[in-house]
CSV table of C-alpha atoms and ligand atoms in Angstrom, one decimal:
chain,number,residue,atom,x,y,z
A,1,UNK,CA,13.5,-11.3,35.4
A,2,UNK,CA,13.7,-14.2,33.6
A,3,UNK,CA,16.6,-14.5,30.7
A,4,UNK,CA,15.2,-16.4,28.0
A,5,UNK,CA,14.9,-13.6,25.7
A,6,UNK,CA,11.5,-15.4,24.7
A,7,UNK,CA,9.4,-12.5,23.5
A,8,UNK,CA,5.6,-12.9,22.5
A,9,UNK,CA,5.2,-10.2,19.3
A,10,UNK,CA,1.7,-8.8,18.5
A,11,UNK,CA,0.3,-7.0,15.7
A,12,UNK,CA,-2.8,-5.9,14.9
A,13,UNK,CA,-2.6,-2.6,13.3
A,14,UNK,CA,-4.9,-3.5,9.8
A,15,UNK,CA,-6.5,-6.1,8.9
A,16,UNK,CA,-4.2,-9.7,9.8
A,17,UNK,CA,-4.3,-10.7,13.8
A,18,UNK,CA,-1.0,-11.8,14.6
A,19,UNK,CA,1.0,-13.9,17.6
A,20,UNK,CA,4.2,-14.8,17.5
A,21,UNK,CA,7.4,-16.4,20.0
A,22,UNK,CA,10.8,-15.2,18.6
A,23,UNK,CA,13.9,-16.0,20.8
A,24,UNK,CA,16.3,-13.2,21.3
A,25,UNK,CA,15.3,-11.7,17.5
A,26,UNK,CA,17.3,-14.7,16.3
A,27,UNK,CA,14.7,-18.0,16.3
A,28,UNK,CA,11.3,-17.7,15.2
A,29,UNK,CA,9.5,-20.5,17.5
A,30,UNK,CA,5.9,-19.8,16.4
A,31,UNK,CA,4.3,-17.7,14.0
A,32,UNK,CA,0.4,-17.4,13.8
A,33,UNK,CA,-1.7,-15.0,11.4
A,34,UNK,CA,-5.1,-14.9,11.2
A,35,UNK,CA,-6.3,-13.3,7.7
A,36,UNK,CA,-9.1,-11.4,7.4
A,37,UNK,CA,-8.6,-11.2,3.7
A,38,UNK,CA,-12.4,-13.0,3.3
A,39,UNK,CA,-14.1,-10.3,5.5
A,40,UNK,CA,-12.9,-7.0,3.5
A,41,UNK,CA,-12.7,-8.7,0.0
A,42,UNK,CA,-16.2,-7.7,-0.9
A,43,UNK,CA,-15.5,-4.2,-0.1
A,44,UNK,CA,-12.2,-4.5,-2.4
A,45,UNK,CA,-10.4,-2.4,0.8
A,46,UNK,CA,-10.0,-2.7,4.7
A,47,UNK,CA,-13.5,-1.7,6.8
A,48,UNK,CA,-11.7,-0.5,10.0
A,49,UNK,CA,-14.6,-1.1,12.3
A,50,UNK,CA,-14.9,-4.7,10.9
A,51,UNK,CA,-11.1,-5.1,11.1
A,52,UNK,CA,-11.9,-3.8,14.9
A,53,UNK,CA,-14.6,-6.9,15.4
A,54,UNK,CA,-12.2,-9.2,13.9
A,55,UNK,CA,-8.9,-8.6,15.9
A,56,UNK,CA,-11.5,-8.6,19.0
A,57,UNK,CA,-12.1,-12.3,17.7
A,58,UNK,CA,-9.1,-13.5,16.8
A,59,UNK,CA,-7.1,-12.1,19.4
A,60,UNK,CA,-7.6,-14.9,22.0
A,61,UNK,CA,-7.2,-17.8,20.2
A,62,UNK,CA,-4.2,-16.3,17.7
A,63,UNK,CA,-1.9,-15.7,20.7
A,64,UNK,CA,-3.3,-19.4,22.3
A,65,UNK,CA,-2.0,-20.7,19.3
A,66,UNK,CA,1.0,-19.2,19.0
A,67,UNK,CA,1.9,-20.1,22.6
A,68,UNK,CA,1.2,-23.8,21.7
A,69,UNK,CA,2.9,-24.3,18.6
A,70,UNK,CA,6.1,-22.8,20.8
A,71,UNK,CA,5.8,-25.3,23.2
A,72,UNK,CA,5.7,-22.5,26.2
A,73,UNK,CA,3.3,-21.0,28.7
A,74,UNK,CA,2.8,-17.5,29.3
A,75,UNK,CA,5.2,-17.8,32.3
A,76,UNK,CA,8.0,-18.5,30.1
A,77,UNK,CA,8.2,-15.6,28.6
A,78,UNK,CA,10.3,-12.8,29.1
A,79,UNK,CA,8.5,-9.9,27.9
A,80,UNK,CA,5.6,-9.0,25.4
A,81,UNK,CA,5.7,-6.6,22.3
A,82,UNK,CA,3.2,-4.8,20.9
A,83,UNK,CA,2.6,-2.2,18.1
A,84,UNK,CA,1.7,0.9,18.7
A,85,UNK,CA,1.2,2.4,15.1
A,86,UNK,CA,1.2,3.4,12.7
A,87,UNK,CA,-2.1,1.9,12.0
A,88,UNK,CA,-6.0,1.8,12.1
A,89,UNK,CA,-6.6,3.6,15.9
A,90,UNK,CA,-9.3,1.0,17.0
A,91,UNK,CA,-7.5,-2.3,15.1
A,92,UNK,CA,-4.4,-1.0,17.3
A,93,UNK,CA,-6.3,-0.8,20.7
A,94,UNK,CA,-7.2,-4.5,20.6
A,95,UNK,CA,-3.6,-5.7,20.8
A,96,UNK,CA,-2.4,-3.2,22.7
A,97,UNK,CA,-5.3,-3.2,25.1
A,98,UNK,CA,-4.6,-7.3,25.1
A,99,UNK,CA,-1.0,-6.6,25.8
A,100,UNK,CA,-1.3,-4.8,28.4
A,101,UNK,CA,-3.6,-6.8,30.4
A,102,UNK,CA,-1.2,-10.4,29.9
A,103,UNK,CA,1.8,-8.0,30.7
A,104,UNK,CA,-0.3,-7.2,33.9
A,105,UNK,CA,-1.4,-10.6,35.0
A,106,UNK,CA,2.3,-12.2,34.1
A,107,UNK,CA,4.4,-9.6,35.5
A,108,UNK,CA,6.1,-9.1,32.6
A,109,UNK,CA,7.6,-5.8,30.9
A,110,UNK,CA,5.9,-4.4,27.7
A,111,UNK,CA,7.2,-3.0,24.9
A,112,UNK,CA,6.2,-0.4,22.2
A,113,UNK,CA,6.8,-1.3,18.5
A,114,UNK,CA,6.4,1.0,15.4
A,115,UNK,CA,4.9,-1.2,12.5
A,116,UNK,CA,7.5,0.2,10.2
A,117,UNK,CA,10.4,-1.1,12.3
A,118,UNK,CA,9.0,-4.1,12.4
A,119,UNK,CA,8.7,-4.5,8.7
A,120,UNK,CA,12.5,-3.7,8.8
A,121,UNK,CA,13.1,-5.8,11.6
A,122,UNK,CA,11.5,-8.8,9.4
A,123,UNK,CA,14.6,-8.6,6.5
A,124,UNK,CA,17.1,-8.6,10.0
A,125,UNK,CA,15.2,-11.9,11.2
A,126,UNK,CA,15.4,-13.3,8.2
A,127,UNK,CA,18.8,-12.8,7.8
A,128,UNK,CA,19.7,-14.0,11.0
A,129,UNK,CA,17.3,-16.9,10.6
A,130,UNK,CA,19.2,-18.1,7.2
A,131,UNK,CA,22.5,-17.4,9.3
A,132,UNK,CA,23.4,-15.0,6.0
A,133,UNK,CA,24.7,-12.7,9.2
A,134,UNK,CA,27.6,-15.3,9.1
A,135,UNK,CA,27.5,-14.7,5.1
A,136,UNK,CA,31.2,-12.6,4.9
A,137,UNK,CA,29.3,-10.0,2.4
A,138,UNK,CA,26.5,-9.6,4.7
A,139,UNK,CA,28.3,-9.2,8.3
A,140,UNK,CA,30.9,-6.2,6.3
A,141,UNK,CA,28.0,-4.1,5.6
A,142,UNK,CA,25.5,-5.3,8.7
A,143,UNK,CA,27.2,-2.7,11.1
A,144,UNK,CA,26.9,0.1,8.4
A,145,UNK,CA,23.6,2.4,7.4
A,146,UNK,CA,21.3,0.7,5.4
A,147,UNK,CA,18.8,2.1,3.4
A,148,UNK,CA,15.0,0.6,4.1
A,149,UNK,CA,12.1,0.5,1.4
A,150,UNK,CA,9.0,0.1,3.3
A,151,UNK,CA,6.4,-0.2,0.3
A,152,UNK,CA,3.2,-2.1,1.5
A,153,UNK,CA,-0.8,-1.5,1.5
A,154,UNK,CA,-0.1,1.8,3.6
A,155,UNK,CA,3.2,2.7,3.2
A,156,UNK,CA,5.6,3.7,0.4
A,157,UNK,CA,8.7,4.6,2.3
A,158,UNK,CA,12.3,5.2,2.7
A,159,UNK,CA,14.6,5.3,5.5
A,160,UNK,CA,18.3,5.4,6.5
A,161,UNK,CA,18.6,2.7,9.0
A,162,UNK,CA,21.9,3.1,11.4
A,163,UNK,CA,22.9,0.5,13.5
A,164,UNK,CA,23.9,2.6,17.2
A,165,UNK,CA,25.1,-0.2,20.1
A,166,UNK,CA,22.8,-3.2,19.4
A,167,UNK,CA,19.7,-0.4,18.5
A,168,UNK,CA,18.4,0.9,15.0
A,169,UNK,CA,17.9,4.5,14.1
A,170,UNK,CA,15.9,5.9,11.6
A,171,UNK,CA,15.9,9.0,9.0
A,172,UNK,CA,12.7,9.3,6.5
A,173,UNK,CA,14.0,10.1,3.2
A,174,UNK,CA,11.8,9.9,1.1
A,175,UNK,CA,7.7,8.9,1.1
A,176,UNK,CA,4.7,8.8,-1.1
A,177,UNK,CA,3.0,12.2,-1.4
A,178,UNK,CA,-0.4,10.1,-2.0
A,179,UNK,CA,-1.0,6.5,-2.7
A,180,UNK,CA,1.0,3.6,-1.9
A,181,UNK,CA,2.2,1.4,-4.1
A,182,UNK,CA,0.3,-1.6,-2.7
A,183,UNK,CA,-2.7,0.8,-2.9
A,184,UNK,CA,-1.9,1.1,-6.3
A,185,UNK,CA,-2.2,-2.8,-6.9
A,186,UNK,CA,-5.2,-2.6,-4.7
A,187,UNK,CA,-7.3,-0.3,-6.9
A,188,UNK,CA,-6.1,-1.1,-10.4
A,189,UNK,CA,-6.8,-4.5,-9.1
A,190,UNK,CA,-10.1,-3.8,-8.4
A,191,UNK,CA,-11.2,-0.9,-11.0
A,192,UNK,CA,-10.1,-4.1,-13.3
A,193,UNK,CA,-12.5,-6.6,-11.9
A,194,UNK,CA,-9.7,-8.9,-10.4
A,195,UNK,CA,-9.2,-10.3,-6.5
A,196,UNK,CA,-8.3,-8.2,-3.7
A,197,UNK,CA,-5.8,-7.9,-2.6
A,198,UNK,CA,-4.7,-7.0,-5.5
A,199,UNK,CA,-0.9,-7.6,-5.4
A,200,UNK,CA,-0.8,-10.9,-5.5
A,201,UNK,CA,-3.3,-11.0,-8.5
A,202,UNK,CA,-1.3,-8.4,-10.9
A,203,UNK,CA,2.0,-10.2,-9.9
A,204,UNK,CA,0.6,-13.9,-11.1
A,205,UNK,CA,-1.1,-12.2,-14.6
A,206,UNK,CA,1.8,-9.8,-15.4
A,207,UNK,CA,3.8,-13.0,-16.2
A,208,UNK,CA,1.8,-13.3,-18.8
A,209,UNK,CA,1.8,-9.7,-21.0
A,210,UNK,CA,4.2,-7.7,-22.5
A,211,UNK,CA,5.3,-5.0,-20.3
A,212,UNK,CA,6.4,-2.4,-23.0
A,213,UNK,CA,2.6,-2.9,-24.6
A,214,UNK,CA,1.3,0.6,-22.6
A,215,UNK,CA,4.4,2.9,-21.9
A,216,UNK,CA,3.3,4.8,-18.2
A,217,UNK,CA,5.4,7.4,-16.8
A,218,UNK,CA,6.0,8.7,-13.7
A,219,UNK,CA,7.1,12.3,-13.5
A,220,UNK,CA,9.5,14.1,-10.7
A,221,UNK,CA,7.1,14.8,-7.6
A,222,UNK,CA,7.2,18.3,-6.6
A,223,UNK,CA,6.7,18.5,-2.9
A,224,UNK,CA,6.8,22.4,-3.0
A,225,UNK,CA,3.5,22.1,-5.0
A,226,UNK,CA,2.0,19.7,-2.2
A,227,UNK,CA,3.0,21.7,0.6
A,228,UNK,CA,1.1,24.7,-0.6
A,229,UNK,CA,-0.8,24.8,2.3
A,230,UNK,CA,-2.0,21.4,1.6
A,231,UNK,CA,-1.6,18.1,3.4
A,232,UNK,CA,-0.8,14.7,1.5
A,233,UNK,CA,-3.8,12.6,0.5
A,234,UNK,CA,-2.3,9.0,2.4
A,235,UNK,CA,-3.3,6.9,4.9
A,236,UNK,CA,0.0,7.7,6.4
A,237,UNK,CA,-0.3,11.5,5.8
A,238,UNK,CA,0.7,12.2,9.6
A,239,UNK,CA,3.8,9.8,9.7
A,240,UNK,CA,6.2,11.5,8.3
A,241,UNK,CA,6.9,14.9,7.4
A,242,UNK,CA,7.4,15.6,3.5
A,243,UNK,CA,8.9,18.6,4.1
A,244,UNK,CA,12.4,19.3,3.5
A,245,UNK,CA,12.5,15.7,1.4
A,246,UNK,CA,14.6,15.7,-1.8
A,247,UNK,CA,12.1,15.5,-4.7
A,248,UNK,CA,13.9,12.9,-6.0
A,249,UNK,CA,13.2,10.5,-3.6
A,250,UNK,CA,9.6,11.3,-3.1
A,251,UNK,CA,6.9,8.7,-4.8
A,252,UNK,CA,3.0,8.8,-6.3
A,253,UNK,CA,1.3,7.0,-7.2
A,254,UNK,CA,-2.3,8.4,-7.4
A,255,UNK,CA,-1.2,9.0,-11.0
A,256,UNK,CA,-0.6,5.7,-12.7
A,257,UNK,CA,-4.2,4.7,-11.4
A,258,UNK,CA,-6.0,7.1,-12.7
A,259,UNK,CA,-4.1,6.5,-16.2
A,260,UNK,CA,-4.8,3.0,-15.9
A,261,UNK,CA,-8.9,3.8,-15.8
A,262,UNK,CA,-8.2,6.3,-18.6
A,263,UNK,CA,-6.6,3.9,-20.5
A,264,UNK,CA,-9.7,0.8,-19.8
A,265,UNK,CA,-11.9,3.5,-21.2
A,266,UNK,CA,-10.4,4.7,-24.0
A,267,UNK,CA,-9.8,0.8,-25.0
A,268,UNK,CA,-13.1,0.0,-24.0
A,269,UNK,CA,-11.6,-3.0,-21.5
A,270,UNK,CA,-14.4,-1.8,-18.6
A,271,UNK,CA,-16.9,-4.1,-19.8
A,272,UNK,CA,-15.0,-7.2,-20.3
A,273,UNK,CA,-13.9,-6.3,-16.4
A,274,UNK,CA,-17.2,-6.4,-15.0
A,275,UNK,CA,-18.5,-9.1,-17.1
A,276,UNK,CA,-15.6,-11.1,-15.9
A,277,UNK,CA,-16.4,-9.8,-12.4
A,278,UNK,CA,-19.7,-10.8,-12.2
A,279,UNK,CA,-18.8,-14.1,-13.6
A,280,UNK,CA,-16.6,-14.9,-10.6
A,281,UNK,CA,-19.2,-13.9,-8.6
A,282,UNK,CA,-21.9,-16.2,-9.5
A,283,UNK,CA,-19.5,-19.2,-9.8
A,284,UNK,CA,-17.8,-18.8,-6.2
A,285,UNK,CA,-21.0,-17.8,-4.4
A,286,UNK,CA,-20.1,-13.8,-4.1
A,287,UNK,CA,-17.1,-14.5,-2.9
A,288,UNK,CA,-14.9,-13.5,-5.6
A,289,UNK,CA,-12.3,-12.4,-4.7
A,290,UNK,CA,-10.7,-15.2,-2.4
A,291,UNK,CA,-10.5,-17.0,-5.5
A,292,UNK,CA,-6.7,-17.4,-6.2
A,293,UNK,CA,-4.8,-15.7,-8.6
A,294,UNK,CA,-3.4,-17.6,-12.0
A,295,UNK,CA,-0.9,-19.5,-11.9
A,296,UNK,CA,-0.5,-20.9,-15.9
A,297,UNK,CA,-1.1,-18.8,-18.8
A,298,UNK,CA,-4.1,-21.0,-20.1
A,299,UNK,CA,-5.8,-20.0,-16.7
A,300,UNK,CA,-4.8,-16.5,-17.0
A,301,UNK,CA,-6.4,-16.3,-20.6
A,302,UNK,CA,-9.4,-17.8,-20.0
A,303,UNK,CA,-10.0,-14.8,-17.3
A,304,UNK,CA,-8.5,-11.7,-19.0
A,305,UNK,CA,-7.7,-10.7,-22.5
A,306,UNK,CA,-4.1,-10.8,-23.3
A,307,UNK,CA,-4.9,-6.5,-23.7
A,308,UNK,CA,-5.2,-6.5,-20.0
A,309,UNK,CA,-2.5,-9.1,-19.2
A,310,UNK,CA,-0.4,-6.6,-21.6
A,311,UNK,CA,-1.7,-3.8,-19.2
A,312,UNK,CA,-1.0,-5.3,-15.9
A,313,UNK,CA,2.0,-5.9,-17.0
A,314,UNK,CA,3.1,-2.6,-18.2
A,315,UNK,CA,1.3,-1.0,-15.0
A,316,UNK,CA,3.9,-3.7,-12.8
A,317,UNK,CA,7.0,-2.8,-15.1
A,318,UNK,CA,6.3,1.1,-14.5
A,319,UNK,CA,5.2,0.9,-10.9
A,320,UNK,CA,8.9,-1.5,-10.2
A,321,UNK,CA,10.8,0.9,-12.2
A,322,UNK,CA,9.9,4.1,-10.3
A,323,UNK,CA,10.4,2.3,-6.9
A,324,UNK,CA,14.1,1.1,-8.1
A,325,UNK,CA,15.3,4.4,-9.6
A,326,UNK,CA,14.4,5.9,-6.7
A,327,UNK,CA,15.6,3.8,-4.1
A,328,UNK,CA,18.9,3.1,-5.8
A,329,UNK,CA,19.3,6.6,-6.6
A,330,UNK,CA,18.4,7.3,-2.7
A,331,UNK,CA,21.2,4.7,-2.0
A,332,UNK,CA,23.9,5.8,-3.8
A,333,UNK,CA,23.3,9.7,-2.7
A,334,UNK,CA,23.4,8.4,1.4
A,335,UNK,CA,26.2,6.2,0.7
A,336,UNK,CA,24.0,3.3,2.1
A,337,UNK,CA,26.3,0.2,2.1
A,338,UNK,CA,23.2,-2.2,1.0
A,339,UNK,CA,19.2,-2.0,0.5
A,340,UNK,CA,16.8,-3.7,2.4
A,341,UNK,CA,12.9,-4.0,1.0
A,342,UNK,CA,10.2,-4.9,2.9
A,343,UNK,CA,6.1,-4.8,3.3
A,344,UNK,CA,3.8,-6.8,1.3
A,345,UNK,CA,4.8,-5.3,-1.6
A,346,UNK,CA,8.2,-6.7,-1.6
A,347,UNK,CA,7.0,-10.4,-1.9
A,348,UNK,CA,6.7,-9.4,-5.5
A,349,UNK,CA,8.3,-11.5,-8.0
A,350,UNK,CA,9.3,-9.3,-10.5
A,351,UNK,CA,10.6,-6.5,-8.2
A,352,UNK,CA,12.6,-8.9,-6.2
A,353,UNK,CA,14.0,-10.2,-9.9
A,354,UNK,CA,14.4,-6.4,-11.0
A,355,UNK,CA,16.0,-5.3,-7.5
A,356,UNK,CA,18.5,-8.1,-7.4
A,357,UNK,CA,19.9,-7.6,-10.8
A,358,UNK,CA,20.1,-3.9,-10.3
A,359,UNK,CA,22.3,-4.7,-7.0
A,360,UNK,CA,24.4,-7.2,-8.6
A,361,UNK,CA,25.1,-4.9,-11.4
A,362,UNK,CA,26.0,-2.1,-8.6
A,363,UNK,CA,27.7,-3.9,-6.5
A,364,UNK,CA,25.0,-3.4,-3.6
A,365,UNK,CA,23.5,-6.3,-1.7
A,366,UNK,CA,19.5,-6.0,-1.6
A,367,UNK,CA,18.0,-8.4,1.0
A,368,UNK,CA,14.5,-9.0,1.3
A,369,UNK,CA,12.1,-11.5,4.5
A,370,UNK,CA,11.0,-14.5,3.0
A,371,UNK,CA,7.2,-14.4,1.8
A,372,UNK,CA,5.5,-15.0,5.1
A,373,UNK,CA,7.8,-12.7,6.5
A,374,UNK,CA,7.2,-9.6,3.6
A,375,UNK,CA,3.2,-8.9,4.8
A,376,UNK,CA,2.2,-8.3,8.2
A,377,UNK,CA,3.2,-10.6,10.7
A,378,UNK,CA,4.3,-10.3,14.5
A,379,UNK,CA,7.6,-12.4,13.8
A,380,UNK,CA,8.8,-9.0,12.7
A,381,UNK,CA,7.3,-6.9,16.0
A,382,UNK,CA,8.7,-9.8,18.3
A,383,UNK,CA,12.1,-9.3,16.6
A,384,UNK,CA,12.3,-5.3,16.5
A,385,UNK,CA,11.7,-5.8,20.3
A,386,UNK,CA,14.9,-7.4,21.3
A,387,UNK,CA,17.2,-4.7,21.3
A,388,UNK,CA,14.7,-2.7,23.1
A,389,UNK,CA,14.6,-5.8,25.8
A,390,UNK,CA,18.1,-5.6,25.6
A,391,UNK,CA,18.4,-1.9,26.3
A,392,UNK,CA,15.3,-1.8,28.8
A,393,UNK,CA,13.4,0.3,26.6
A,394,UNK,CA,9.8,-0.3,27.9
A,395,UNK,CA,6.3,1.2,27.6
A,396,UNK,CA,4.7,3.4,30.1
A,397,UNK,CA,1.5,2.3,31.7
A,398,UNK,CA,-0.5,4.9,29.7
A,399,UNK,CA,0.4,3.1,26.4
A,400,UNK,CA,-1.9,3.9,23.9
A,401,UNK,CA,-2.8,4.2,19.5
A,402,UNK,CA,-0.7,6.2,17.9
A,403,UNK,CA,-2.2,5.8,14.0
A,404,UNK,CA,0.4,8.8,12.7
A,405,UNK,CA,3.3,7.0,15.1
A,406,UNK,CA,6.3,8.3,13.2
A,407,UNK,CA,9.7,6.2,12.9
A,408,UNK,CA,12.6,7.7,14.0
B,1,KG4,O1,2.5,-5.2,4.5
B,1,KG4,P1,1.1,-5.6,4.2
B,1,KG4,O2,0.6,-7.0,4.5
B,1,KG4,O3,0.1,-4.6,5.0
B,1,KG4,C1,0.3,-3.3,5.1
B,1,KG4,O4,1.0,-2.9,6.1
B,1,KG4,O5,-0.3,-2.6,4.2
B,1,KG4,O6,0.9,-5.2,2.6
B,1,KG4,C2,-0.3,-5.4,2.0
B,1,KG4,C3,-0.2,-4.9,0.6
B,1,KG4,C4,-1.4,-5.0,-0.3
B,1,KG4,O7,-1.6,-3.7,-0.9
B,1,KG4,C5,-1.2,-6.1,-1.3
B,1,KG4,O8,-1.8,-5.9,-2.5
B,1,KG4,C6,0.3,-5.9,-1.5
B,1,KG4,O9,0.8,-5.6,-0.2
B,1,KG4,N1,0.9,-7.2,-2.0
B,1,KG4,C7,1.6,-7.3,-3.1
B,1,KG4,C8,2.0,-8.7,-3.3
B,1,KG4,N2,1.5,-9.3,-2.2
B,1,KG4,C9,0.9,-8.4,-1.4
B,1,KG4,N3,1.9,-6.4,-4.1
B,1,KG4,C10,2.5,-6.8,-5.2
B,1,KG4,N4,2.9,-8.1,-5.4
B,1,KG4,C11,2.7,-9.0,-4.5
B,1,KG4,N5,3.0,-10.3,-4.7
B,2,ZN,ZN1,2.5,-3.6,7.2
């Protein structure tokens, strides 16, 4: 076998087809996604049979690409990683499925990666990309448990992450009990007549209001209450267990949506939503919602009322609060010895500003990827893959979707 450590990462478990080279989880030689941001936008939410046709697509020429802007051939490499869930079942079976048949024709061993992992994998890339593992602070905690918050489009999550002879292991902790907070975004994003996704959008126009203006609040979950016989309401329902969780370190976020409509209709804000909507439809062909967020206040005015700046705002400040008095609180109970955060979620401004202060003040270094590096990407899968490489942890011949794949 060759020794490169050159491993091709895929992903394709939603809605972005990825390819990417890493060397030895260290160096990051390519990294190609292909978005499909344009194809679900009018829906306001993925379609998983059109995220199916896409990755079907975009498969061939992502993972060309990413071979190219390496500089390698397929015979270079040393093995190919793939993820296997959690995920949309039929998004997943394109790269697998594609995988498989390279690692076939190549000769070259395959390897199984859990979408979460790879999210945490993308802060340990990162890290050693910046060379921060050199960083004296970093390298005294990076053989200790850390604790993960996974908080993207699908997942609101969090994990003790152990270190064990070059491998990670994984606890859940805590989870969402419904939404996720980037599902949140998503929908208050939408139900306000703004771009999808919506993350991005609320994160540009909450620069702009007053956070205080609407006061949300975000009550102790009680997980007795949901397991009553009942099963979460999430995406990710099947990935991890909320049994036996510590109430404190459970999230929802069903709530905070549904007072954000309450409060649009009680203020009357619908119809300057919609009128707004419809405006950005005509002027951008129907294609509203590519448009780009705001970026100066002017712009942001001209497209919302400073009442719904004010609202976002508040709706950002609340969501970023509950996600930091949890974690932290999570942290400090575990011991963790520093907080990593990760998923789309995490590229936003205001909780990496919130996050960062809070761990200064404590003591605690929080680390987060770089942008590209925060939403799905196969930089992250490539990287999680090493140690498995390393350890000859590969994946059986009858590889297949796992959409409820649990960490451990
Ligand atoms: O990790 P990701 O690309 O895909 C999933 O695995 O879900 O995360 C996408 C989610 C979306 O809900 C999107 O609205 C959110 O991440 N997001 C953000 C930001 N950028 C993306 N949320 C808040 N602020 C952002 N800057
Ligand atoms: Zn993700």
């Amino acid at each position: 076998m060759k020794e490169n450590g050159l491993i091709l990462g895929i992903e394709t478990s939603c809605d972005e087809t990825a390819a990417a080279i890493v060397e030895r989880g260290t160096r990051t030689l390519a990294s190609v996604v292909a978005s499909q941001i344009a194809t679900h936008a009018r829906y306001g939410g993925v379609v998983p049979e059109l995220a199916s046709r896409e990755h079907l697509r975009a498969i061939v020429p992502v993972v060309r690409a990413a071979l190219e802007q390496a500089g390698v051939t397929a015979a270079d490499l040393n093995a190919i990683a793939v993820t296997s869930g959690p995920g949309l079942a039929g998004a997943l079976l394109v790269g697998i499925t594609y995988a498989k048949a390279l690692a076939f024709a190549q000769e070259l061993p395959l390897i199984a990666v859990n979408h979460l992992e790879g999210h945490i994998h993308a802060v340990l890339l990162q890290e050693r990309e910046d060379g921060a593992a050199a960083d004296a602070s970093i390298s005294r905690v990076a053989e200790e448990p850390a604790l993960a918050l996974v908080v993207s489009g699908g997942h609101t999550h969090l994990y003790l992450a152990r270190p064990a002879n070059g491998a990670w292991r994984y606890s859940l902790v805590g989870r969402t009990v419904d939404d996720a907070a980037g599902e949140a975004y998503d929908k208050v994003a939408k139900l306000l007549g703004l771009g999808y996704p919506g993350g991005p959008w609320i994160d540009a126009l909450a620069r702009f209001g007053d956070p205080l203006a609407v006061p949300f609040a975000f009550a102790q979950v009680k997980t007795k209450a949901h397991l009553a016989g009942k099963t979460p309401r999430t995406k990710a329902a099947k990935t991890a267990p909320i049994a036996q969780l510590d109430p404190r370190f459970m999230f929802s976020f069903s709530g905070i949506k549904t007072a954000v409509l309450r409060y649009v209709e009680l203020n009357r804000m619908r119809p300057e939503a919609e009128a707004r909507a419809t405006r950005l439809l005509t002027e951008n062909g129907g294609r509203e919602k590519t448009v780009r967020p705001p970026q100066m206040q002017e712009e942001a005015l001209a497209l919302c009322s400073q009442a719904t700046l004010d609202l976002v705002a508040s709706f950002q400040h609340a969501v970023v609060g509950d996600l930091m008095k949890k974690t932290f609180a999570a942290a400090e109970v575990l011991s963790a010895a520093r907080i990593l955060v990760t998923g789309g979620v995490a590229a936003n401004r205001e909780l990496r500003a919130r996050f960062s202060a809070e761990g200064a003040r404590r003591g605690l270094n929080v680390a987060y990827p770089a942008l590209a590096l925060s939403t799905d990407n196969a930089a992250m899968i490539a990287a999680a893959a090493w140690p498995r490489l390393a350890a000859g942890e590969f994946a059986s011949d009858d590889l297949t979707a796992d959409p409820s794949l649990a960490l451990k």
